[in-house]
mmCIF file with all atom_site columns, C-alpha atoms in Angstrom:
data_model
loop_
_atom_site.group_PDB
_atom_site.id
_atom_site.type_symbol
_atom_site.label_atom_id
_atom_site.label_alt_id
_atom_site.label_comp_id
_atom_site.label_asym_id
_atom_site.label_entity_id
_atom_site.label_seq_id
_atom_site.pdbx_PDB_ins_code
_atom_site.Cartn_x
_atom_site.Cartn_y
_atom_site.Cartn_z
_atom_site.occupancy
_atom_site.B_iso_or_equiv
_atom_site.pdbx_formal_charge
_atom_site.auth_seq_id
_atom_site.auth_comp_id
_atom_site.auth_asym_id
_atom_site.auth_atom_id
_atom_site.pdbx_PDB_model_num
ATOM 1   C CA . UNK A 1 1   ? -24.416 203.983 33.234 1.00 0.00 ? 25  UNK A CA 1
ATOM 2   C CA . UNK A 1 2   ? -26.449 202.245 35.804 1.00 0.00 ? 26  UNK A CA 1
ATOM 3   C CA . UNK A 1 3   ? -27.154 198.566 35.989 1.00 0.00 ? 27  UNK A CA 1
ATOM 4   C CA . UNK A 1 4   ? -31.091 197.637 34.999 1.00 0.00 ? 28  UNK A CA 1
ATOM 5   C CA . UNK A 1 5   ? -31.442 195.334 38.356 1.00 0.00 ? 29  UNK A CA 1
ATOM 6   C CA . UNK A 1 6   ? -32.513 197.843 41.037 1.00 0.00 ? 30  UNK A CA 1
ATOM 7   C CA . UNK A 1 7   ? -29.629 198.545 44.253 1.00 0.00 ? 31  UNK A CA 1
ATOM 8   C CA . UNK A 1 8   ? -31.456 196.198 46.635 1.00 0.00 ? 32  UNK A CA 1
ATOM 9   C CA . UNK A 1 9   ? -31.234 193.361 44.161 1.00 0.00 ? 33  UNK A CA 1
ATOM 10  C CA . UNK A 1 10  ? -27.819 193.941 43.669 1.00 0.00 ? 34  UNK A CA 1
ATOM 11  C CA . UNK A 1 11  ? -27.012 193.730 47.530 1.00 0.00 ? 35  UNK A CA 1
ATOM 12  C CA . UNK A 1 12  ? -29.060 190.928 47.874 1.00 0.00 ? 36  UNK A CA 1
ATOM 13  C CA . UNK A 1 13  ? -27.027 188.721 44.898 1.00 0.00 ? 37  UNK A CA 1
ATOM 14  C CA . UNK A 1 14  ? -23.544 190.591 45.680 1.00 0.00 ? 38  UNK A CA 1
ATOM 15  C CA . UNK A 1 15  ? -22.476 193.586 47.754 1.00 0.00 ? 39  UNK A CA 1
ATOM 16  C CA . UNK A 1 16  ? -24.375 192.520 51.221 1.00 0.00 ? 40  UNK A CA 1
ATOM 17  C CA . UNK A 1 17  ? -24.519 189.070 50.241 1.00 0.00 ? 41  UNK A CA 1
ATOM 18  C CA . UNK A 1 18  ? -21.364 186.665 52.054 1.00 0.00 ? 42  UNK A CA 1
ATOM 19  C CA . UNK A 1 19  ? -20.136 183.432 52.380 1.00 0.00 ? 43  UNK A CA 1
ATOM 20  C CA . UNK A 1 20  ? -21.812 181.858 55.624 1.00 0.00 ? 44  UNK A CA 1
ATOM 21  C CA . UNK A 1 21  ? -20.403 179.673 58.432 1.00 0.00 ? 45  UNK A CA 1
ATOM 22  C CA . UNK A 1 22  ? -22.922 179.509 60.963 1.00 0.00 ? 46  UNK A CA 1
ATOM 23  C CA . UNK A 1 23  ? -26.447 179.497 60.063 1.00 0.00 ? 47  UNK A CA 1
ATOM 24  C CA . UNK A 1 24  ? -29.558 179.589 62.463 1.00 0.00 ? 48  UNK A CA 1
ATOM 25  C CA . UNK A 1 25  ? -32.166 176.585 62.677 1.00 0.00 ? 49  UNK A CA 1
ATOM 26  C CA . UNK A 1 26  ? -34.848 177.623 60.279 1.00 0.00 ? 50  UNK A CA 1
ATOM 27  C CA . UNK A 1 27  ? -35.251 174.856 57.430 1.00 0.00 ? 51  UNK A CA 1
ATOM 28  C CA . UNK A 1 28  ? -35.128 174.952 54.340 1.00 0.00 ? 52  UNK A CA 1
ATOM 29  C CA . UNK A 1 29  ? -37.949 173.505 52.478 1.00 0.00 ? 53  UNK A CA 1
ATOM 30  C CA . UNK A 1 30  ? -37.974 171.148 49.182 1.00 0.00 ? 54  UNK A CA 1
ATOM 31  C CA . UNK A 1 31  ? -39.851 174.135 47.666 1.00 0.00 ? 55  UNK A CA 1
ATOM 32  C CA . UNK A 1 32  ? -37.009 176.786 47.804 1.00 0.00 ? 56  UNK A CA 1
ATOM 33  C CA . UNK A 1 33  ? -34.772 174.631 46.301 1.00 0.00 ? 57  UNK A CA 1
ATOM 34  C CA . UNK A 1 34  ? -36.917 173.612 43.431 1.00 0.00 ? 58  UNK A CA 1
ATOM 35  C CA . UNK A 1 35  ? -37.566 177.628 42.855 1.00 0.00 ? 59  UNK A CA 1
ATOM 36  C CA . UNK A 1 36  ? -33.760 177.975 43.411 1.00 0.00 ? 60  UNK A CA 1
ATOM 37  C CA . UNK A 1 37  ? -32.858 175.062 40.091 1.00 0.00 ? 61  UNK A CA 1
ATOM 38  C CA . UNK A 1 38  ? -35.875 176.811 38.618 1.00 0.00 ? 62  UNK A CA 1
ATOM 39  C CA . UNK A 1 39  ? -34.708 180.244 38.076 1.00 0.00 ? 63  UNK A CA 1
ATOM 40  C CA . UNK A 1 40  ? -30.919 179.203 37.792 1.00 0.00 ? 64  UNK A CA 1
ATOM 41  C CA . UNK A 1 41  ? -31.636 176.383 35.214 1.00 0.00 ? 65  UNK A CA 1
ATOM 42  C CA . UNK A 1 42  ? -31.465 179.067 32.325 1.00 0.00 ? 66  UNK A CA 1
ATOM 43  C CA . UNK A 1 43  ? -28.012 180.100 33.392 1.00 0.00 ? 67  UNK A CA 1
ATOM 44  C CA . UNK A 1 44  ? -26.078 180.084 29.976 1.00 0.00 ? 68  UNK A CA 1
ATOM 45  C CA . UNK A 1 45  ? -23.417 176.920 29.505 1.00 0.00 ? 69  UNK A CA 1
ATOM 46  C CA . UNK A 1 46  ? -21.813 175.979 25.982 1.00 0.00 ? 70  UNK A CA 1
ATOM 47  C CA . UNK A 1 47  ? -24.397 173.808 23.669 1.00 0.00 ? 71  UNK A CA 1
ATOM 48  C CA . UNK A 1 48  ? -26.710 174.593 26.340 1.00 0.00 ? 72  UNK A CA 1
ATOM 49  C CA . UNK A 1 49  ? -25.237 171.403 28.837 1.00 0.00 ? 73  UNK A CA 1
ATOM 50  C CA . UNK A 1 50  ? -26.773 170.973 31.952 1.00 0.00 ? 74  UNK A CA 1
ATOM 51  C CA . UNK A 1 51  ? -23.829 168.922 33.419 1.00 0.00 ? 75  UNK A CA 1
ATOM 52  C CA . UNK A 1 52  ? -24.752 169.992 37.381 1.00 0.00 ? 76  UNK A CA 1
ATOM 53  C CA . UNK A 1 53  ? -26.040 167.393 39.505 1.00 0.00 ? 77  UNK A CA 1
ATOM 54  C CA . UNK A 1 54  ? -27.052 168.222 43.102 1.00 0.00 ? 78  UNK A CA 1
ATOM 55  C CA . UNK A 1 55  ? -27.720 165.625 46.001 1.00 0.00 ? 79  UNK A CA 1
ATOM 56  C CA . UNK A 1 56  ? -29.658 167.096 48.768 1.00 0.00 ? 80  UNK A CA 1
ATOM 57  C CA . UNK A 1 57  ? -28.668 166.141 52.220 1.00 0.00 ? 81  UNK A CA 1
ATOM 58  C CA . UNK A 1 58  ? -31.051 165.881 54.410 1.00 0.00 ? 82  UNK A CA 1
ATOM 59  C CA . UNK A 1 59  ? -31.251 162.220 56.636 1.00 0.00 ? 83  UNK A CA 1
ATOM 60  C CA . UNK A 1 60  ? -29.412 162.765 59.540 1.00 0.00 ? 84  UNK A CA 1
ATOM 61  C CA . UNK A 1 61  ? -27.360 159.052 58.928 1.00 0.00 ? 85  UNK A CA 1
ATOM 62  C CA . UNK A 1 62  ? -26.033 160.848 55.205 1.00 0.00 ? 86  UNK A CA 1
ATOM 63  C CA . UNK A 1 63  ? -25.907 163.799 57.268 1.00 0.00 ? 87  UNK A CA 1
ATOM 64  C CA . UNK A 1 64  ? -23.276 161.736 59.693 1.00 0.00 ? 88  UNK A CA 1
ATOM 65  C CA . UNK A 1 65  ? -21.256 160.297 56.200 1.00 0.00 ? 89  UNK A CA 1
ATOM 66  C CA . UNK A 1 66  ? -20.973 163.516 54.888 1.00 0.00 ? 90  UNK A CA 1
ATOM 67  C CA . UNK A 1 67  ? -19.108 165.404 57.963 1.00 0.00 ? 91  UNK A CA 1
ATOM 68  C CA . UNK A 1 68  ? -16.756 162.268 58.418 1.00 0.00 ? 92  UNK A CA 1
ATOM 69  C CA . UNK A 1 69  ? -15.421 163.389 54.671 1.00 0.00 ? 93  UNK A CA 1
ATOM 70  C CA . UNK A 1 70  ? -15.297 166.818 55.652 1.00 0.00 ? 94  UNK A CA 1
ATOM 71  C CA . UNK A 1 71  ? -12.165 168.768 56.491 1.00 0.00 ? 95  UNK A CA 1
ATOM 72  C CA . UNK A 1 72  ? -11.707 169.116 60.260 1.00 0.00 ? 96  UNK A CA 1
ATOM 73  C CA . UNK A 1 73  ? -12.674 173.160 60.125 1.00 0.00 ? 97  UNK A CA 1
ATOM 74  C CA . UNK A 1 74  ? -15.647 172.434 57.751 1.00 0.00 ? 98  UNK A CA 1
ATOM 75  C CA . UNK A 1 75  ? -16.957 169.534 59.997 1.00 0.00 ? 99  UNK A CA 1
ATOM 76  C CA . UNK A 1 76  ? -19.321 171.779 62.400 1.00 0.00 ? 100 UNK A CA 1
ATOM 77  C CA . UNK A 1 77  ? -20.346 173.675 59.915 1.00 0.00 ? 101 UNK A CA 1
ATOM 78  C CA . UNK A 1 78  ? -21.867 170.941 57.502 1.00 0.00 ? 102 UNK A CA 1
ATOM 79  C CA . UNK A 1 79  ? -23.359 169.223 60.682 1.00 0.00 ? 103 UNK A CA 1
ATOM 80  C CA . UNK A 1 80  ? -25.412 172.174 61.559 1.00 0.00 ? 104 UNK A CA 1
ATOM 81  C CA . UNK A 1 81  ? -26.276 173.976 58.631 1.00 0.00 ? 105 UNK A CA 1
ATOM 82  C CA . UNK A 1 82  ? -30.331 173.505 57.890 1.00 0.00 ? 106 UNK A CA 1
ATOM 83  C CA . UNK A 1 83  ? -29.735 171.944 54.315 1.00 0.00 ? 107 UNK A CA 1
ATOM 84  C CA . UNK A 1 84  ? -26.119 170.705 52.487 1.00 0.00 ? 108 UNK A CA 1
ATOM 85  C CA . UNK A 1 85  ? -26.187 170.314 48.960 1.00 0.00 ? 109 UNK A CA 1
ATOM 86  C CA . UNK A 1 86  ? -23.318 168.273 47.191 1.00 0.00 ? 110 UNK A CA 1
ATOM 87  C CA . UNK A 1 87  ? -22.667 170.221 43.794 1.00 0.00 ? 111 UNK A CA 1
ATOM 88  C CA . UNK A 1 88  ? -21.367 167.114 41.246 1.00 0.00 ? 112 UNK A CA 1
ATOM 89  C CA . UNK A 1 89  ? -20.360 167.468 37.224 1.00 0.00 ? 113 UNK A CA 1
ATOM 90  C CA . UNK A 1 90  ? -22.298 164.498 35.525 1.00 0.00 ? 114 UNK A CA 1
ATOM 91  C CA . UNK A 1 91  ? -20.038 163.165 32.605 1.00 0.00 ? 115 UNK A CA 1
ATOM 92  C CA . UNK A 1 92  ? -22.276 161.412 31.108 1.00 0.00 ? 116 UNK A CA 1
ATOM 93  C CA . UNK A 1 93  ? -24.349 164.618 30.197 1.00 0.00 ? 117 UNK A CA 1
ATOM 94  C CA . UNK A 1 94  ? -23.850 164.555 26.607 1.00 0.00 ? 118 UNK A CA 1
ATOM 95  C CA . UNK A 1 95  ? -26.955 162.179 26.572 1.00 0.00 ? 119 UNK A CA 1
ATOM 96  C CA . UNK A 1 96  ? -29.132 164.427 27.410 1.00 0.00 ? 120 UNK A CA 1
ATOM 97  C CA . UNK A 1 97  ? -27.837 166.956 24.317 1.00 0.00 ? 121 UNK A CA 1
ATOM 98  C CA . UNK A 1 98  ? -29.852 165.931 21.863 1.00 0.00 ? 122 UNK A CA 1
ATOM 99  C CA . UNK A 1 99  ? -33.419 166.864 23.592 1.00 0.00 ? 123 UNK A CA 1
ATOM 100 C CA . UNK A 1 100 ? -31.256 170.102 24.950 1.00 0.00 ? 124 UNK A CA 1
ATOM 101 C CA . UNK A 1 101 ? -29.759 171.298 21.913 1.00 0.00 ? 125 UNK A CA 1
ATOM 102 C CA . UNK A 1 102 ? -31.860 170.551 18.986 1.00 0.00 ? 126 UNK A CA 1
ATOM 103 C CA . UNK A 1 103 ? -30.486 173.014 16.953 1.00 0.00 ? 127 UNK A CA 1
ATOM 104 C CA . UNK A 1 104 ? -27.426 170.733 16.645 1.00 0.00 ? 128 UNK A CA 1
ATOM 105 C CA . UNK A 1 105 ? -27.935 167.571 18.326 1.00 0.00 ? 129 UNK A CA 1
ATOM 106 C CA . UNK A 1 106 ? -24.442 166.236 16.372 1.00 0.00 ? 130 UNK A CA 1
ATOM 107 C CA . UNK A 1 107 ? -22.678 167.857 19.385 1.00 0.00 ? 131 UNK A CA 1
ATOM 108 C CA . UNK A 1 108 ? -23.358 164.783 21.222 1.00 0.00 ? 132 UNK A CA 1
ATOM 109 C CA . UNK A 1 109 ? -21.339 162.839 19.264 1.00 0.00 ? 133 UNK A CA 1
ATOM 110 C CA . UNK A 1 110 ? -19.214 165.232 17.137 1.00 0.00 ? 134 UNK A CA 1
ATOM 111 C CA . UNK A 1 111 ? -17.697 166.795 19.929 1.00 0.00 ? 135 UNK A CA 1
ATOM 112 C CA . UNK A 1 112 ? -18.517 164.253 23.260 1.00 0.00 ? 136 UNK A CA 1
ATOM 113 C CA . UNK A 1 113 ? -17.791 161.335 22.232 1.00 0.00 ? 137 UNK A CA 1
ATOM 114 C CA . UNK A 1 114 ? -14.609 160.677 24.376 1.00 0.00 ? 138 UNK A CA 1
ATOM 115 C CA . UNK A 1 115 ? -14.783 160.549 27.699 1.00 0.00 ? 139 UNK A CA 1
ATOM 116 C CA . UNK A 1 116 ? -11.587 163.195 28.293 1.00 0.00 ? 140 UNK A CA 1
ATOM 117 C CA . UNK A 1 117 ? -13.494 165.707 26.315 1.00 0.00 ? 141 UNK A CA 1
ATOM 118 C CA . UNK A 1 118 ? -16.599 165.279 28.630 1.00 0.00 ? 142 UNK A CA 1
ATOM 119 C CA . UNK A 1 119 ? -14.904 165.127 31.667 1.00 0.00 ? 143 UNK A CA 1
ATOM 120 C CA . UNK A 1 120 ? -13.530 168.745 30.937 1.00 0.00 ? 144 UNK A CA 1
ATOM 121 C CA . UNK A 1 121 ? -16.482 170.270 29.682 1.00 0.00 ? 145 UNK A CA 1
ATOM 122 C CA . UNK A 1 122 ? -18.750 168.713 32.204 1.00 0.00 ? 146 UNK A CA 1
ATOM 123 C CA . UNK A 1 123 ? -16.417 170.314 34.799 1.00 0.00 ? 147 UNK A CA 1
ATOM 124 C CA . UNK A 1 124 ? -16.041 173.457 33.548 1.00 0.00 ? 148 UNK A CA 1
ATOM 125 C CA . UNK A 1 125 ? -19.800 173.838 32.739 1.00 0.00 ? 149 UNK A CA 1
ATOM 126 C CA . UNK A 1 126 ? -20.946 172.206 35.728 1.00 0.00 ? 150 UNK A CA 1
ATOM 127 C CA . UNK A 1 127 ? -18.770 175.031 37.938 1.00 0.00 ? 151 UNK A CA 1
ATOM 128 C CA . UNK A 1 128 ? -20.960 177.793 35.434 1.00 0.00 ? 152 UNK A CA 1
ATOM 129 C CA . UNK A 1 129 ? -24.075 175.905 37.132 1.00 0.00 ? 153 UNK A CA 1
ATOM 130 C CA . UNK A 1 130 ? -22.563 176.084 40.746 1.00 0.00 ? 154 UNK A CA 1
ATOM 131 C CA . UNK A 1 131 ? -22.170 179.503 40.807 1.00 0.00 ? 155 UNK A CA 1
ATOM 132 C CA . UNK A 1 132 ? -25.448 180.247 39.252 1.00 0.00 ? 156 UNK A CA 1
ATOM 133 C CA . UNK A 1 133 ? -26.723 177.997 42.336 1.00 0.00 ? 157 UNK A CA 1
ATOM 134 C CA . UNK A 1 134 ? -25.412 179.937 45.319 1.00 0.00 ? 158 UNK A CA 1
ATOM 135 C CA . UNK A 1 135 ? -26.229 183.295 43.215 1.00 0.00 ? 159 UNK A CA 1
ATOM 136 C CA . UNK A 1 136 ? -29.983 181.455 43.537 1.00 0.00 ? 160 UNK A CA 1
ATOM 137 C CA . UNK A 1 137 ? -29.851 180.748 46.548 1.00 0.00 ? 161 UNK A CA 1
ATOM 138 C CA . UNK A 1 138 ? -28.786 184.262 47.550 1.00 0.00 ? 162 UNK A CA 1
ATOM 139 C CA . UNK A 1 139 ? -32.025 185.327 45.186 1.00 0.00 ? 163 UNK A CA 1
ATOM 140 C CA . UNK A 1 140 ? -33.948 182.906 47.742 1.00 0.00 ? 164 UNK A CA 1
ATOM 141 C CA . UNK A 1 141 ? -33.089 184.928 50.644 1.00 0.00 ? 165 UNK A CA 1
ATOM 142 C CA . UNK A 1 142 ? -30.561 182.678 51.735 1.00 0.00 ? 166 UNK A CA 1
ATOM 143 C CA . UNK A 1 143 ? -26.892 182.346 52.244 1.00 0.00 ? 167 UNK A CA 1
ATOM 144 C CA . UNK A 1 144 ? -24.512 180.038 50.552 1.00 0.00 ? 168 UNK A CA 1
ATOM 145 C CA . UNK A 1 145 ? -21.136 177.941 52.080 1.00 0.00 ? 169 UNK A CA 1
ATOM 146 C CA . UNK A 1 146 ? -19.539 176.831 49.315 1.00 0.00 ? 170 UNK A CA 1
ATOM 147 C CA . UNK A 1 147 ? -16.901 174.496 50.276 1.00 0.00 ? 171 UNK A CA 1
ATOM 148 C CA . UNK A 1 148 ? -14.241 172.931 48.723 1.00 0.00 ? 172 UNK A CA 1
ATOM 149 C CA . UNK A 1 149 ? -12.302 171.398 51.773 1.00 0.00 ? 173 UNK A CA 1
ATOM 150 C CA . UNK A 1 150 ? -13.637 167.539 51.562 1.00 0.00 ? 174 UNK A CA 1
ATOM 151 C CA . UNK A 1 151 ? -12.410 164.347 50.517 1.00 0.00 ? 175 UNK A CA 1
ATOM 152 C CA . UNK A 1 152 ? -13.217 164.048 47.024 1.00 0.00 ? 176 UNK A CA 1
ATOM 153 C CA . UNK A 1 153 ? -12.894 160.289 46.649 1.00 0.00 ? 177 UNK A CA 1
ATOM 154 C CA . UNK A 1 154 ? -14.892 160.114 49.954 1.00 0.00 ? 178 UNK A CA 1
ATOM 155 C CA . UNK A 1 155 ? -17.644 161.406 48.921 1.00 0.00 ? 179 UNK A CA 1
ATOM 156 C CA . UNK A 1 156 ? -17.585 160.652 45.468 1.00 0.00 ? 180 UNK A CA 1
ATOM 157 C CA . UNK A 1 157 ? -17.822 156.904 46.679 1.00 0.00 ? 181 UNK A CA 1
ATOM 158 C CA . UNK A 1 158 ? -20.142 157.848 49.379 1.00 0.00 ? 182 UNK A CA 1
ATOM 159 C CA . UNK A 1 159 ? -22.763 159.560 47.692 1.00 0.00 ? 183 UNK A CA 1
ATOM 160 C CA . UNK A 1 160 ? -22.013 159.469 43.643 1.00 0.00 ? 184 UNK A CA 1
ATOM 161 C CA . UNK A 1 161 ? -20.419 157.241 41.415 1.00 0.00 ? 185 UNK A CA 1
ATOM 162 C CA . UNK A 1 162 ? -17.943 156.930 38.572 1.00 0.00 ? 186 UNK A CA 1
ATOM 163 C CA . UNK A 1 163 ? -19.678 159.056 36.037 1.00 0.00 ? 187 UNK A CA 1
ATOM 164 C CA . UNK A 1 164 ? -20.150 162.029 38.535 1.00 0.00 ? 188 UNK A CA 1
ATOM 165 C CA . UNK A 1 165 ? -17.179 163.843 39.833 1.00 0.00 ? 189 UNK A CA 1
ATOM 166 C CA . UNK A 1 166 ? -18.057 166.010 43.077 1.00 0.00 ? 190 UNK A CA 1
ATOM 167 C CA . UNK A 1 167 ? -17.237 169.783 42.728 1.00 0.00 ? 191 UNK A CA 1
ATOM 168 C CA . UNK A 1 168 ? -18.357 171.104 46.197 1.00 0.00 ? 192 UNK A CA 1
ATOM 169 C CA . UNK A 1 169 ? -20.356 171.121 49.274 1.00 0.00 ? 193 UNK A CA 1
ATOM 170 C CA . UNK A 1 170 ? -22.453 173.940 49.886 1.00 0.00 ? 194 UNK A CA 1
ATOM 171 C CA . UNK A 1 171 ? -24.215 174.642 53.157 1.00 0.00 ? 195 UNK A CA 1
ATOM 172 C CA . UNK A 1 172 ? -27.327 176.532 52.956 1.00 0.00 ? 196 UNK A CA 1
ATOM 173 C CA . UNK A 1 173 ? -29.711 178.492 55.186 1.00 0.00 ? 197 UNK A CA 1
ATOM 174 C CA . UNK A 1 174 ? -30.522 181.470 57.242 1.00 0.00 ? 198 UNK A CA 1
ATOM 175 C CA . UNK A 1 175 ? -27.091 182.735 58.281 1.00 0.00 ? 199 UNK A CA 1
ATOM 176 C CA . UNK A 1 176 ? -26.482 183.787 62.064 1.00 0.00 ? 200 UNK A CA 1
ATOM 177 C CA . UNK A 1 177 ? -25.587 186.547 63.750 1.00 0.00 ? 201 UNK A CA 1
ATOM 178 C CA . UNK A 1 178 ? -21.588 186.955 62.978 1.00 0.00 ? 202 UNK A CA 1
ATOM 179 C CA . UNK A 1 179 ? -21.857 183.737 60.456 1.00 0.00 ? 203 UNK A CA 1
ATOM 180 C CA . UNK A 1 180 ? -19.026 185.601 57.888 1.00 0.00 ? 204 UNK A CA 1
ATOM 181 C CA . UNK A 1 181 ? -15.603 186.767 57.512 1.00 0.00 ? 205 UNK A CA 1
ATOM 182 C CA . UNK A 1 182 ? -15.074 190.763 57.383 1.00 0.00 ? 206 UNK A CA 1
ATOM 183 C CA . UNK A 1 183 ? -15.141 191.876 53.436 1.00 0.00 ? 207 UNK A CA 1
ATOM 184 C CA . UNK A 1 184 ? -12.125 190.317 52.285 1.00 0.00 ? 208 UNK A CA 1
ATOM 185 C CA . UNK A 1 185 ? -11.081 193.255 49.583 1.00 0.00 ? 209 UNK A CA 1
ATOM 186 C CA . UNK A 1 186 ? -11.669 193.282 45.808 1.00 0.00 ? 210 UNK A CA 1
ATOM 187 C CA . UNK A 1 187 ? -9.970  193.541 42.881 1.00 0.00 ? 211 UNK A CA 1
ATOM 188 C CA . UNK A 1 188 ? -10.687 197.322 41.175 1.00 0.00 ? 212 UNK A CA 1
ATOM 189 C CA . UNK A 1 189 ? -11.950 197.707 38.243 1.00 0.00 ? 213 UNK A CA 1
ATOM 190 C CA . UNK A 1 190 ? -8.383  198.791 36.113 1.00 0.00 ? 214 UNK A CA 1
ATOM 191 C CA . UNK A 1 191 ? -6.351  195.604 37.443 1.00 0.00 ? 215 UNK A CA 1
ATOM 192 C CA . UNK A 1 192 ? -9.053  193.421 35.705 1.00 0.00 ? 216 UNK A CA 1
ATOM 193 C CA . UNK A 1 193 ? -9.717  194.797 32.378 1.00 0.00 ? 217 UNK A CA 1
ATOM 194 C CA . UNK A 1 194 ? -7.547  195.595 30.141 1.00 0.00 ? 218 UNK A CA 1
ATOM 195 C CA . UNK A 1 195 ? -9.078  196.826 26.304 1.00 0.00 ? 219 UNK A CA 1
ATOM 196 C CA . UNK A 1 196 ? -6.940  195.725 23.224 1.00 0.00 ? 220 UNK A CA 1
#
């Protein structure tokens, strides 16, 4: 059986599609990223929580606050890339469950109501929402750096506050010539599934 998205779709979101390092110069406009959210906004998450807040760097003096917080190997890469996006779980997103989930908007407080509870859901949904993002941003015709290699603290005090915990940086743009890795292999098929 063959997949409904066409080949060339499929390259685009996976098989050609890689983790970037260098990127060249061209911008990225406000408008790509709103049709990025925009398409991967109805990315499935439990009760429908939209937990994924994203802060757009783009000033050259956050631009500066941002690299100091950066691992040393991740520091020329987030000054240079054309747009960074910090990707940040808001726990605190249960208010917005009642105008989200209507169908039960008790889940607010039936299942939310701690702050524990929100913190891992929040997480774990939010990271459902990141990777829907750099899948989008792939769709965009764009490549994706998803980092992880940052002071979390740092930034979180930087550029969030208490109620948003910072998941990852992820540079974005055009990607240069030679701006990934070789194809780091893959799992097959048979050492993932296994049918009970």
């Amino acid at each position: 059986m063959t997949l409904a998205l066409d080949s060339a779709a499929q390259d685009l979101l996976f098989r050609e599609a890689r983790t970037a390092n260098a990127f060249t110069d061209e911008p990225v406009s406000e408008e790509q990223v709103q049709a990025i959210y925009d398409l991967v906004k109805y990315g499935p998450t439990a009760f429908n929580q939209s937990p994924l807040r994203v802060v757009l760097v783009r000033s050259d003096e956050a631009r500066e606050r941002l690299v100091q917080h950066m691992a040393e190997g991740n520091q020329p890469k987030t000054a240079t890339a054309p747009l960074v996006a910090i990707l940040a779980a808001d726990n605190e997103f249960h208010e917005e469950l009642p105008a989200l989930f209507p169908a039960f908007p008790q889940a607010k407080d039936m299942f939310f109501a701690e702050r524990p509870a929100r913190e891992q859901a929040a997480g774990f949904n939010a990271a459902l929402q990141a990777a829907y993002f750099i899948v989008g941003v792939r769709a965009a015709g764009l490549a994706a750096g998803p980092m992880t290699g940052f002071d979390f603290a740092g930034v979180q005090k930087e550029f969030l506050d208490d109620d948003h915990t910072p998941l990852m940086i992820v540079n974005i743009g055009k990607p240069a010539e030679d701006a990934s890795f070789p194809r780091s292999p893959r799992l097959a098929y048979e050492e993932v599934v296994t049918t009970v």
